[in-house]
């Protein structure tokens, strides 16, 4: 059995990973500053499942001194994930301190104790300026990729895709963190795996409009609140892949056994061509699952840093780890709906006014 440290362990991904690993008998310590709205609810869940908790902030090196143990693996799941930071002219330092200097403190902790790292990065490292220039055709319900270029095909965007262009401050802090992980591998021989995740969805996700869009769509149907298609013609044809949290947890479990042989290798992780939806298809599915129909208006102007289409080509990840996504969009949205129905009281207050 392993001793596991989960940074951001009271977040959506961190808490689900923590609960799953604890159930297998591992010792799990969750480290979190509880900055995410609703993280106290997820904290209760991880504690109820036998994980321990340290209240700490990765921006403060001293907070790592609160960790009284050493660990076999560090899983980094914390972030300030909004792609909108910077798009309204605000100060970027909070996000940069959090996501980049915070990574430095995590890496220093890992270096001193020689703890292998699994780092959750994001598909947002791929520039939206490059993605939106790709050639798409338009079907009745979605945009479809219509060409073949280096790093992109109908299977999605692979790790060979260009990194030239603008990607959002969020994406930039994650890409810069990836480079640091690779350098810590090169200079200090620190083992690590980088998972560039597309949209992850599932129970216990406190979805917002700028993070966790599929969960957010189900919430809005469940609580009968209206919705809006933003940009790209206003018809909801923008496409994302979605990966069930359980599929991600299965991958992380496999990677835990193999991280020792990697030094900052990047793996794309997403629902892929197997599991993806446009927003208008998401609306249809939400109506089917919830039996409710909410009004959906539209705006023509694109949201800053938004992309028309993102499907993850995770072929290499599937080969290396003998893993593939198992849950389809309908399973994923249904699981969220069932979870929400069972926990309505805890969550209704979180979404008022959105
Ligand atoms: N959920 C997704 O769809 C998705 C997609 C791509 C990448 N990711 C990445 O996966 C990771 C986890 O995402 P999530 O969806 O669980 O996010 P989340 O917001 O639910 O969880 C993040 C957790 O980190 C904590 N945190 C934030 N700043 C911190 C700090 N300075 N010190 C300590 N704790 C801090 C928050 O309180 C929260 O509990 C993030 O790195 C994110 O970039 C997520």
mmCIF file of C-alpha atoms and ligand atoms in Angstrom:
data_model
loop_
_atom_site.group_PDB
_atom_site.id
_atom_site.type_symbol
_atom_site.label_atom_id
_atom_site.label_comp_id
_atom_site.label_asym_id
_atom_site.label_seq_id
_atom_site.Cartn_x
_atom_site.Cartn_y
_atom_site.Cartn_z
ATOM 1 C CA UNK A 1 0.000 0.000 0.000
ATOM 2 C CA UNK A 2 1.227 3.493 -0.840
ATOM 3 C CA UNK A 3 1.253 6.817 1.015
ATOM 4 C CA UNK A 4 -0.264 9.386 -1.306
ATOM 5 C CA UNK A 5 -0.308 13.167 -1.092
ATOM 6 C CA UNK A 6 -3.043 14.884 -3.110
ATOM 7 C CA UNK A 7 -2.592 18.609 -3.586
ATOM 8 C CA UNK A 8 -6.010 20.139 -4.234
ATOM 9 C CA UNK A 9 -7.445 17.102 -2.462
ATOM 10 C CA UNK A 10 -10.702 18.901 -1.651
ATOM 11 C CA UNK A 11 -11.376 19.690 -5.306
ATOM 12 C CA UNK A 12 -13.450 17.750 -7.810
ATOM 13 C CA UNK A 13 -10.666 15.575 -9.215
ATOM 14 C CA UNK A 14 -8.527 15.458 -6.064
ATOM 15 C CA UNK A 15 -11.399 14.333 -3.830
ATOM 16 C CA UNK A 16 -12.580 11.651 -6.242
ATOM 17 C CA UNK A 17 -9.037 10.319 -6.658
ATOM 18 C CA UNK A 18 -8.551 10.409 -2.871
ATOM 19 C CA UNK A 19 -11.743 8.503 -2.105
ATOM 20 C CA UNK A 20 -10.975 5.868 -4.765
ATOM 21 C CA UNK A 21 -7.394 5.312 -3.589
ATOM 22 C CA UNK A 22 -8.424 5.175 0.056
ATOM 23 C CA UNK A 23 -10.989 2.492 -0.845
ATOM 24 C CA UNK A 24 -8.076 0.371 -2.106
ATOM 25 C CA UNK A 25 -6.313 0.671 1.243
ATOM 26 C CA UNK A 26 -3.760 3.384 0.410
ATOM 27 C CA UNK A 27 -3.032 6.110 2.958
ATOM 28 C CA UNK A 28 -4.227 9.416 1.508
ATOM 29 C CA UNK A 29 -3.414 12.914 2.731
ATOM 30 C CA UNK A 30 -5.324 15.795 1.114
ATOM 31 C CA UNK A 31 -3.695 19.236 1.080
ATOM 32 C CA UNK A 32 -5.929 22.140 0.080
ATOM 33 C CA UNK A 33 -6.485 25.816 0.890
ATOM 34 C CA UNK A 34 -10.275 25.371 0.451
ATOM 35 C CA UNK A 35 -10.383 28.376 -1.873
ATOM 36 C CA UNK A 36 -12.778 26.745 -4.331
ATOM 37 C CA UNK A 37 -16.411 27.495 -3.625
ATOM 38 C CA UNK A 38 -17.945 24.351 -2.117
ATOM 39 C CA UNK A 39 -14.644 22.642 -1.325
ATOM 40 C CA UNK A 40 -15.721 22.290 2.323
ATOM 41 C CA UNK A 41 -18.434 19.870 1.121
ATOM 42 C CA UNK A 42 -15.857 17.789 -0.717
ATOM 43 C CA UNK A 43 -13.546 17.963 2.300
ATOM 44 C CA UNK A 44 -16.233 16.366 4.471
ATOM 45 C CA UNK A 45 -16.526 13.568 1.916
ATOM 46 C CA UNK A 46 -12.797 12.776 1.849
ATOM 47 C CA UNK A 47 -12.633 12.832 5.658
ATOM 48 C CA UNK A 48 -15.679 10.540 5.868
ATOM 49 C CA UNK A 49 -13.806 8.103 3.612
ATOM 50 C CA UNK A 50 -10.751 8.009 5.847
ATOM 51 C CA UNK A 51 -8.401 10.443 4.129
ATOM 52 C CA UNK A 52 -6.507 12.893 6.343
ATOM 53 C CA UNK A 53 -6.368 16.610 5.652
ATOM 54 C CA UNK A 54 -3.844 19.430 5.906
ATOM 55 C CA UNK A 55 -5.039 22.963 5.397
ATOM 56 C CA UNK A 56 -2.346 24.583 3.315
ATOM 57 C CA UNK A 57 -1.643 26.825 0.377
ATOM 58 C CA UNK A 58 0.927 25.840 -2.249
ATOM 59 C CA UNK A 59 1.899 29.490 -2.593
ATOM 60 C CA UNK A 60 3.386 29.298 0.923
ATOM 61 C CA UNK A 61 6.494 27.094 1.177
ATOM 62 C CA UNK A 62 6.042 27.040 4.989
ATOM 63 C CA UNK A 63 2.712 25.257 4.609
ATOM 64 C CA UNK A 64 4.542 22.194 3.292
ATOM 65 C CA UNK A 65 6.221 21.949 6.715
ATOM 66 C CA UNK A 66 2.790 20.989 8.074
ATOM 67 C CA UNK A 67 3.183 17.683 6.226
ATOM 68 C CA UNK A 68 4.628 15.399 8.876
ATOM 69 C CA UNK A 69 5.180 12.400 6.660
ATOM 70 C CA UNK A 70 6.960 11.496 3.481
ATOM 71 C CA UNK A 71 4.997 10.087 0.542
ATOM 72 C CA UNK A 72 5.325 7.548 -2.256
ATOM 73 C CA UNK A 73 3.462 9.714 -4.784
ATOM 74 C CA UNK A 74 2.356 13.316 -5.068
ATOM 75 C CA UNK A 75 -0.713 13.939 -7.254
ATOM 76 C CA UNK A 76 -1.026 17.644 -8.106
ATOM 77 C CA UNK A 77 -4.711 18.531 -8.634
ATOM 78 C CA UNK A 78 -4.876 22.150 -7.493
ATOM 79 C CA UNK A 79 -5.385 25.189 -9.707
ATOM 80 C CA UNK A 80 -7.108 28.461 -10.285
ATOM 81 C CA UNK A 81 -8.632 27.162 -13.507
ATOM 82 C CA UNK A 82 -10.517 30.053 -15.075
ATOM 83 C CA UNK A 83 -9.573 30.776 -18.692
ATOM 84 C CA UNK A 84 -11.239 34.152 -18.321
ATOM 85 C CA UNK A 85 -8.536 35.582 -16.050
ATOM 86 C CA UNK A 86 -6.879 38.438 -17.887
ATOM 87 C CA UNK A 87 -9.592 38.795 -20.503
ATOM 88 C CA UNK A 88 -11.233 41.683 -18.636
ATOM 89 C CA UNK A 89 -7.995 43.528 -17.975
ATOM 90 C CA UNK A 90 -7.580 42.397 -14.376
ATOM 91 C CA UNK A 91 -4.338 41.675 -12.514
ATOM 92 C CA UNK A 92 -2.963 38.248 -13.457
ATOM 93 C CA UNK A 93 -0.706 37.752 -10.455
ATOM 94 C CA UNK A 94 -3.140 35.708 -8.389
ATOM 95 C CA UNK A 95 -3.400 33.059 -11.102
ATOM 96 C CA UNK A 96 0.305 33.084 -11.895
ATOM 97 C CA UNK A 97 1.278 32.833 -8.215
ATOM 98 C CA UNK A 98 -1.206 30.058 -7.695
ATOM 99 C CA UNK A 99 -0.621 27.915 -10.753
ATOM 100 C CA UNK A 100 3.036 28.560 -11.504
ATOM 101 C CA UNK A 101 4.868 29.606 -8.334
ATOM 102 C CA UNK A 102 2.657 27.119 -6.501
ATOM 103 C CA UNK A 103 4.003 24.418 -8.830
ATOM 104 C CA UNK A 104 7.551 25.463 -7.956
ATOM 105 C CA UNK A 105 6.817 24.880 -4.251
ATOM 106 C CA UNK A 106 5.252 21.482 -4.994
ATOM 107 C CA UNK A 107 8.259 20.511 -7.087
ATOM 108 C CA UNK A 108 10.717 21.624 -4.432
ATOM 109 C CA UNK A 109 8.866 19.552 -1.854
ATOM 110 C CA UNK A 110 8.917 16.576 -4.250
ATOM 111 C CA UNK A 111 12.602 17.112 -5.061
ATOM 112 C CA UNK A 112 13.717 17.213 -1.425
ATOM 113 C CA UNK A 113 11.866 13.981 -0.608
ATOM 114 C CA UNK A 114 12.283 12.436 -4.094
ATOM 115 C CA UNK A 115 8.538 11.878 -4.484
ATOM 116 C CA UNK A 116 7.305 10.988 -8.003
ATOM 117 C CA UNK A 117 4.677 13.429 -9.299
ATOM 118 C CA UNK A 118 1.535 12.971 -11.372
ATOM 119 C CA UNK A 119 0.634 16.453 -12.580
ATOM 120 C CA UNK A 120 -2.806 17.363 -13.895
ATOM 121 C CA UNK A 121 -2.369 19.775 -16.745
ATOM 122 C CA UNK A 122 -4.910 20.908 -19.287
ATOM 123 C CA UNK A 123 -5.725 20.808 -22.980
ATOM 124 C CA UNK A 124 -5.751 24.590 -22.625
ATOM 125 C CA UNK A 125 -2.019 24.515 -23.306
ATOM 126 C CA UNK A 126 -2.999 24.130 -26.999
ATOM 127 C CA UNK A 127 -3.486 27.643 -28.371
ATOM 128 C CA UNK A 128 -7.051 28.697 -29.085
ATOM 129 C CA UNK A 129 -5.746 30.952 -31.857
ATOM 130 C CA UNK A 130 -4.359 27.889 -33.677
ATOM 131 C CA UNK A 131 -7.412 25.685 -33.016
ATOM 132 C CA UNK A 132 -9.895 28.257 -34.266
ATOM 133 C CA UNK A 133 -7.953 28.596 -37.544
ATOM 134 C CA UNK A 134 -8.460 24.901 -38.396
ATOM 135 C CA UNK A 135 -10.866 23.959 -41.186
ATOM 136 C CA UNK A 136 -14.283 22.814 -39.942
ATOM 137 C CA UNK A 137 -17.462 21.803 -41.712
ATOM 138 C CA UNK A 138 -20.821 22.396 -40.102
ATOM 139 C CA UNK A 139 -23.362 19.602 -39.666
ATOM 140 C CA UNK A 140 -26.892 20.046 -38.264
ATOM 141 C CA UNK A 141 -25.729 19.828 -34.658
ATOM 142 C CA UNK A 142 -21.966 20.389 -34.553
ATOM 143 C CA UNK A 143 -18.662 21.521 -36.059
ATOM 144 C CA UNK A 144 -16.558 18.696 -37.465
ATOM 145 C CA UNK A 145 -12.876 18.830 -38.268
ATOM 146 C CA UNK A 146 -12.430 18.656 -42.014
ATOM 147 C CA UNK A 147 -8.723 18.384 -42.766
ATOM 148 C CA UNK A 148 -5.475 16.669 -41.809
ATOM 149 C CA UNK A 149 -2.612 18.691 -40.414
ATOM 150 C CA UNK A 150 0.344 17.936 -38.192
ATOM 151 C CA UNK A 151 -1.009 17.055 -34.751
ATOM 152 C CA UNK A 152 -4.699 17.055 -35.677
ATOM 153 C CA UNK A 153 -7.070 14.676 -37.420
ATOM 154 C CA UNK A 154 -10.651 13.502 -36.992
ATOM 155 C CA UNK A 155 -9.330 11.583 -33.980
ATOM 156 C CA UNK A 156 -8.593 14.917 -32.325
ATOM 157 C CA UNK A 157 -5.647 17.031 -31.263
ATOM 158 C CA UNK A 158 -2.504 15.108 -30.361
ATOM 159 C CA UNK A 159 0.575 16.171 -28.423
ATOM 160 C CA UNK A 160 2.196 16.955 -31.814
ATOM 161 C CA UNK A 161 -0.150 19.938 -32.280
ATOM 162 C CA UNK A 162 1.480 23.352 -32.421
ATOM 163 C CA UNK A 163 2.129 25.271 -29.202
ATOM 164 C CA UNK A 164 2.497 28.578 -31.078
ATOM 165 C CA UNK A 165 -0.236 31.092 -30.285
ATOM 166 C CA UNK A 166 -2.339 32.475 -27.440
ATOM 167 C CA UNK A 167 -3.788 29.997 -24.973
ATOM 168 C CA UNK A 168 -5.092 32.023 -21.966
ATOM 169 C CA UNK A 169 -3.139 32.852 -18.843
ATOM 170 C CA UNK A 170 -4.481 29.667 -17.282
ATOM 171 C CA UNK A 171 -3.075 27.587 -20.164
ATOM 172 C CA UNK A 172 0.207 29.506 -20.034
ATOM 173 C CA UNK A 173 0.701 28.843 -16.311
ATOM 174 C CA UNK A 174 0.043 25.153 -16.902
ATOM 175 C CA UNK A 175 2.411 24.928 -19.887
ATOM 176 C CA UNK A 176 5.133 26.734 -17.934
ATOM 177 C CA UNK A 177 4.553 24.281 -15.074
ATOM 178 C CA UNK A 178 4.909 21.370 -17.505
ATOM 179 C CA UNK A 179 8.306 22.693 -18.619
ATOM 180 C CA UNK A 180 9.415 22.913 -14.998
ATOM 181 C CA UNK A 181 8.344 19.323 -14.350
ATOM 182 C CA UNK A 182 10.386 18.230 -17.345
ATOM 183 C CA UNK A 183 13.408 20.188 -16.130
ATOM 184 C CA UNK A 184 13.118 18.673 -12.648
ATOM 185 C CA UNK A 185 13.168 15.322 -14.414
ATOM 186 C CA UNK A 186 16.244 16.323 -16.411
ATOM 187 C CA UNK A 187 18.203 18.100 -13.664
ATOM 188 C CA UNK A 188 17.145 16.230 -10.512
ATOM 189 C CA UNK A 189 16.006 12.906 -11.964
ATOM 190 C CA UNK A 190 12.567 13.503 -10.437
ATOM 191 C CA UNK A 191 10.029 11.042 -11.900
ATOM 192 C CA UNK A 192 6.819 12.595 -13.207
ATOM 193 C CA UNK A 193 3.906 12.176 -15.590
ATOM 194 C CA UNK A 194 1.974 15.078 -17.094
ATOM 195 C CA UNK A 195 -1.685 14.464 -17.925
ATOM 196 C CA UNK A 196 -3.069 17.088 -20.304
ATOM 197 C CA UNK A 197 -6.760 16.745 -19.555
ATOM 198 C CA UNK A 198 -9.708 17.713 -21.734
ATOM 199 C CA UNK A 199 -13.025 18.238 -19.966
ATOM 200 C CA UNK A 200 -13.440 15.882 -17.023
ATOM 201 C CA UNK A 201 -16.975 15.448 -15.716
ATOM 202 C CA UNK A 202 -18.897 13.427 -13.178
ATOM 203 C CA UNK A 203 -20.391 13.336 -9.702
ATOM 204 C CA UNK A 204 -19.060 15.786 -7.109
ATOM 205 C CA UNK A 205 -18.149 18.394 -9.709
ATOM 206 C CA UNK A 206 -19.228 21.869 -8.668
ATOM 207 C CA UNK A 207 -19.454 23.049 -12.262
ATOM 208 C CA UNK A 208 -19.358 26.686 -13.296
ATOM 209 C CA UNK A 209 -19.871 28.260 -16.661
ATOM 210 C CA UNK A 210 -16.106 28.586 -17.211
ATOM 211 C CA UNK A 211 -15.169 25.205 -15.707
ATOM 212 C CA UNK A 212 -17.107 21.954 -15.819
ATOM 213 C CA UNK A 213 -19.473 22.927 -18.606
ATOM 214 C CA UNK A 214 -21.270 19.567 -18.906
ATOM 215 C CA UNK A 215 -22.021 19.396 -15.212
ATOM 216 C CA UNK A 216 -23.157 22.996 -15.365
ATOM 217 C CA UNK A 217 -25.543 22.167 -18.221
ATOM 218 C CA UNK A 218 -27.135 19.366 -16.194
ATOM 219 C CA UNK A 219 -27.403 21.630 -13.123
ATOM 220 C CA UNK A 220 -29.201 24.288 -15.112
ATOM 221 C CA UNK A 221 -31.706 21.764 -16.378
ATOM 222 C CA UNK A 222 -32.118 20.209 -12.983
ATOM 223 C CA UNK A 223 -32.816 23.563 -11.287
ATOM 224 C CA UNK A 224 -34.765 24.799 -14.341
ATOM 225 C CA UNK A 225 -32.608 27.806 -15.085
ATOM 226 C CA UNK A 226 -32.074 29.165 -18.553
ATOM 227 C CA UNK A 227 -28.929 28.747 -20.633
ATOM 228 C CA UNK A 228 -27.085 30.513 -23.404
ATOM 229 C CA UNK A 229 -25.026 29.443 -26.411
ATOM 230 C CA UNK A 230 -22.152 31.882 -26.603
ATOM 231 C CA UNK A 231 -20.352 32.644 -29.855
ATOM 232 C CA UNK A 232 -19.441 30.627 -32.967
ATOM 233 C CA UNK A 233 -22.724 31.588 -34.616
ATOM 234 C CA UNK A 234 -24.818 31.144 -31.467
ATOM 235 C CA UNK A 235 -26.212 27.752 -32.460
ATOM 236 C CA UNK A 236 -24.388 25.636 -29.860
ATOM 237 C CA UNK A 237 -22.306 23.718 -32.391
ATOM 238 C CA UNK A 238 -19.043 24.031 -30.492
ATOM 239 C CA UNK A 239 -17.693 20.592 -29.540
ATOM 240 C CA UNK A 240 -15.792 19.229 -26.541
ATOM 241 C CA UNK A 241 -14.849 15.753 -25.509
ATOM 242 C CA UNK A 242 -15.731 14.646 -22.006
ATOM 243 C CA UNK A 243 -14.141 12.026 -19.809
ATOM 244 C CA UNK A 244 -15.858 10.494 -16.792
ATOM 245 C CA UNK A 245 -13.983 11.037 -13.540
ATOM 246 C CA UNK A 246 -13.996 7.250 -12.994
ATOM 247 C CA UNK A 247 -12.126 6.788 -16.281
ATOM 248 C CA UNK A 248 -9.536 9.337 -15.155
ATOM 249 C CA UNK A 249 -9.197 7.616 -11.778
ATOM 250 C CA UNK A 250 -8.575 4.279 -13.534
ATOM 251 C CA UNK A 251 -5.799 5.891 -15.567
ATOM 252 C CA UNK A 252 -4.169 7.514 -12.531
ATOM 253 C CA UNK A 253 -4.165 4.189 -10.709
ATOM 254 C CA UNK A 254 -2.303 2.613 -13.633
ATOM 255 C CA UNK A 255 0.127 5.533 -13.828
ATOM 256 C CA UNK A 256 0.922 5.279 -10.118
ATOM 257 C CA UNK A 257 2.504 1.906 -10.763
ATOM 258 C CA UNK A 258 4.593 3.200 -13.661
ATOM 259 C CA UNK A 259 5.515 6.787 -12.872
ATOM 260 C CA UNK A 260 9.053 5.749 -11.857
ATOM 261 C CA UNK A 261 10.043 5.293 -15.502
ATOM 262 C CA UNK A 262 8.917 8.752 -16.701
ATOM 263 C CA UNK A 263 10.582 12.191 -16.485
ATOM 264 C CA UNK A 264 7.931 14.719 -17.488
ATOM 265 C CA UNK A 265 6.418 12.874 -20.457
ATOM 266 C CA UNK A 266 3.172 14.440 -21.632
ATOM 267 C CA UNK A 267 0.000 12.394 -22.145
ATOM 268 C CA UNK A 268 -3.245 13.651 -23.627
ATOM 269 C CA UNK A 269 -6.197 12.536 -21.528
ATOM 270 C CA UNK A 270 -9.773 13.054 -22.693
ATOM 271 C CA UNK A 271 -12.979 11.444 -23.833
ATOM 272 C CA UNK A 272 -11.577 11.433 -27.410
ATOM 273 C CA UNK A 273 -13.643 10.527 -30.480
ATOM 274 C CA UNK A 274 -15.326 7.965 -28.227
ATOM 275 C CA UNK A 275 -17.038 10.538 -25.984
ATOM 276 C CA UNK A 276 -17.760 14.072 -27.151
ATOM 277 C CA UNK A 277 -20.705 16.422 -27.598
ATOM 278 C CA UNK A 278 -21.617 19.774 -29.048
ATOM 279 C CA UNK A 279 -23.542 22.120 -26.765
ATOM 280 C CA UNK A 280 -26.726 21.670 -28.757
ATOM 281 C CA UNK A 281 -26.353 17.877 -28.476
ATOM 282 C CA UNK A 282 -25.749 18.380 -24.746
ATOM 283 C CA UNK A 283 -29.019 20.272 -24.477
ATOM 284 C CA UNK A 284 -30.883 17.442 -26.206
ATOM 285 C CA UNK A 285 -29.307 14.878 -23.894
ATOM 286 C CA UNK A 286 -30.023 16.944 -20.771
ATOM 287 C CA UNK A 287 -33.683 17.217 -21.834
ATOM 288 C CA UNK A 288 -33.854 13.461 -22.290
ATOM 289 C CA UNK A 289 -32.191 12.671 -18.958
ATOM 290 C CA UNK A 290 -33.909 15.265 -16.750
ATOM 291 C CA UNK A 291 -37.257 15.386 -18.553
ATOM 292 C CA UNK A 292 -37.015 19.185 -18.300
ATOM 293 C CA UNK A 293 -36.767 21.778 -21.006
ATOM 294 C CA UNK A 294 -35.139 25.130 -20.231
ATOM 295 C CA UNK A 295 -34.915 28.146 -22.514
ATOM 296 C CA UNK A 296 -31.619 28.474 -24.398
ATOM 297 C CA UNK A 297 -30.838 31.899 -25.796
ATOM 298 C CA UNK A 298 -27.772 32.786 -27.835
ATOM 299 C CA UNK A 299 -25.091 35.438 -28.202
ATOM 300 C CA UNK A 300 -23.096 35.878 -31.379
ATOM 301 C CA UNK A 301 -19.919 37.285 -29.809
ATOM 302 C CA UNK A 302 -17.340 34.662 -28.918
ATOM 303 C CA UNK A 303 -16.260 34.325 -25.316
ATOM 304 C CA UNK A 304 -12.591 35.317 -24.984
ATOM 305 C CA UNK A 305 -10.161 32.396 -25.263
ATOM 306 C CA UNK A 306 -12.939 30.009 -26.304
ATOM 307 C CA UNK A 307 -12.465 27.250 -28.885
ATOM 308 C CA UNK A 308 -14.810 26.009 -31.559
ATOM 309 C CA UNK A 309 -13.833 22.384 -31.203
ATOM 310 C CA UNK A 310 -11.661 20.289 -28.959
ATOM 311 C CA UNK A 311 -11.364 16.539 -29.148
ATOM 312 C CA UNK A 312 -8.411 14.844 -27.497
ATOM 313 C CA UNK A 313 -6.384 12.401 -29.523
ATOM 314 C CA UNK A 314 -5.238 10.196 -26.667
ATOM 315 C CA UNK A 315 -4.078 7.259 -28.801
ATOM 316 C CA UNK A 316 -0.579 7.333 -27.306
ATOM 317 C CA UNK A 317 -1.955 7.333 -23.749
ATOM 318 C CA UNK A 318 -4.154 4.354 -24.589
ATOM 319 C CA UNK A 319 -1.158 2.408 -25.934
ATOM 320 C CA UNK A 320 1.308 3.264 -23.179
ATOM 321 C CA UNK A 321 -1.042 2.565 -20.259
ATOM 322 C CA UNK A 322 -3.328 -0.015 -21.862
ATOM 323 C CA UNK A 323 -6.239 2.205 -20.942
ATOM 324 C CA UNK A 324 -9.200 3.713 -22.738
ATOM 325 C CA UNK A 325 -12.304 5.702 -21.799
ATOM 326 C CA UNK A 326 -15.275 3.470 -21.047
ATOM 327 C CA UNK A 327 -18.126 5.849 -20.275
ATOM 328 C CA UNK A 328 -20.122 7.504 -23.040
ATOM 329 C CA UNK A 329 -21.677 10.984 -22.792
ATOM 330 C CA UNK A 330 -25.099 9.631 -21.830
ATOM 331 C CA UNK A 331 -23.587 7.582 -18.960
ATOM 332 C CA UNK A 332 -21.611 10.597 -17.774
ATOM 333 C CA UNK A 333 -24.535 13.042 -17.758
ATOM 334 C CA UNK A 334 -26.842 10.414 -16.229
ATOM 335 C CA UNK A 335 -24.354 9.766 -13.418
ATOM 336 C CA UNK A 336 -24.209 13.496 -12.682
ATOM 337 C CA UNK A 337 -27.990 13.701 -12.712
ATOM 338 C CA UNK A 338 -28.382 10.773 -10.304
ATOM 339 C CA UNK A 339 -25.752 12.197 -7.955
ATOM 340 C CA UNK A 340 -27.389 15.621 -8.045
ATOM 341 C CA UNK A 341 -30.820 14.120 -7.347
ATOM 342 C CA UNK A 342 -29.390 12.358 -4.306
ATOM 343 C CA UNK A 343 -27.628 15.470 -2.934
ATOM 344 C CA UNK A 344 -29.879 18.329 -3.992
ATOM 345 C CA UNK A 345 -30.023 19.882 -0.523
ATOM 346 C CA UNK A 346 -26.243 20.263 -0.255
ATOM 347 C CA UNK A 347 -25.794 21.931 -3.598
ATOM 348 C CA UNK A 348 -28.798 24.038 -4.526
ATOM 349 C CA UNK A 349 -27.401 27.093 -2.681
ATOM 350 C CA UNK A 350 -24.142 26.925 -4.616
ATOM 351 C CA UNK A 351 -25.726 27.696 -7.951
ATOM 352 C CA UNK A 352 -28.094 30.485 -7.050
ATOM 353 C CA UNK A 353 -27.556 33.545 -9.178
ATOM 354 C CA UNK A 354 -25.350 31.882 -11.829
HETATM 355 N N1 LIG B 1 -12.068 19.436 -14.221
HETATM 356 C C1 LIG B 1 -11.644 19.513 -15.470
HETATM 357 O O1 LIG B 1 -12.431 19.396 -16.416
HETATM 358 C C2 LIG B 1 -10.178 19.726 -15.756
HETATM 359 C C3 LIG B 1 -9.784 19.767 -17.090
HETATM 360 C C4 LIG B 1 -8.439 19.977 -17.375
HETATM 361 C C5 LIG B 1 -7.518 20.116 -16.351
HETATM 362 N N2 LIG B 1 -7.938 20.079 -15.056
HETATM 363 C C6 LIG B 1 -6.926 20.262 -14.010
HETATM 364 O O2 LIG B 1 -7.127 19.314 -12.992
HETATM 365 C C7 LIG B 1 -6.835 19.896 -11.738
HETATM 366 C C8 LIG B 1 -8.013 19.710 -10.797
HETATM 367 O O3 LIG B 1 -9.163 20.301 -11.358
HETATM 368 P P1 LIG B 1 -10.557 20.269 -10.614
HETATM 369 O O4 LIG B 1 -11.596 20.259 -11.653
HETATM 370 O O5 LIG B 1 -10.549 19.229 -9.570
HETATM 371 O O6 LIG B 1 -10.555 21.703 -9.944
HETATM 372 P P2 LIG B 1 -11.227 22.166 -8.566
HETATM 373 O O7 LIG B 1 -11.305 23.651 -8.635
HETATM 374 O O8 LIG B 1 -12.463 21.409 -8.299
HETATM 375 O O9 LIG B 1 -10.150 21.735 -7.477
HETATM 376 C C9 LIG B 1 -8.966 22.449 -7.263
HETATM 377 C C10 LIG B 1 -8.689 22.426 -5.778
HETATM 378 O O10 LIG B 1 -7.453 23.108 -5.566
HETATM 379 C C11 LIG B 1 -7.574 23.917 -4.420
HETATM 380 N N3 LIG B 1 -6.603 25.004 -4.521
HETATM 381 C C12 LIG B 1 -6.613 26.041 -5.390
HETATM 382 N N4 LIG B 1 -5.555 26.834 -5.172
HETATM 383 C C13 LIG B 1 -4.845 26.265 -4.170
HETATM 384 C C14 LIG B 1 -3.661 26.631 -3.479
HETATM 385 N N5 LIG B 1 -3.008 27.746 -3.790
HETATM 386 N N6 LIG B 1 -3.206 25.830 -2.494
HETATM 387 C C15 LIG B 1 -3.890 24.703 -2.146
HETATM 388 N N7 LIG B 1 -5.031 24.324 -2.741
HETATM 389 C C16 LIG B 1 -5.506 25.103 -3.750
HETATM 390 C C17 LIG B 1 -9.028 24.411 -4.433
HETATM 391 O O11 LIG B 1 -9.493 24.801 -3.160
HETATM 392 C C18 LIG B 1 -9.752 23.172 -4.942
HETATM 393 O O12 LIG B 1 -10.199 22.360 -3.879
HETATM 394 C C19 LIG B 1 -6.479 21.334 -11.988
HETATM 395 O O13 LIG B 1 -5.087 21.449 -12.017
HETATM 396 C C20 LIG B 1 -7.044 21.624 -13.343
HETATM 397 O O14 LIG B 1 -6.259 22.560 -14.012
HETATM 398 C C21 LIG B 1 -9.245 19.892 -14.739
#
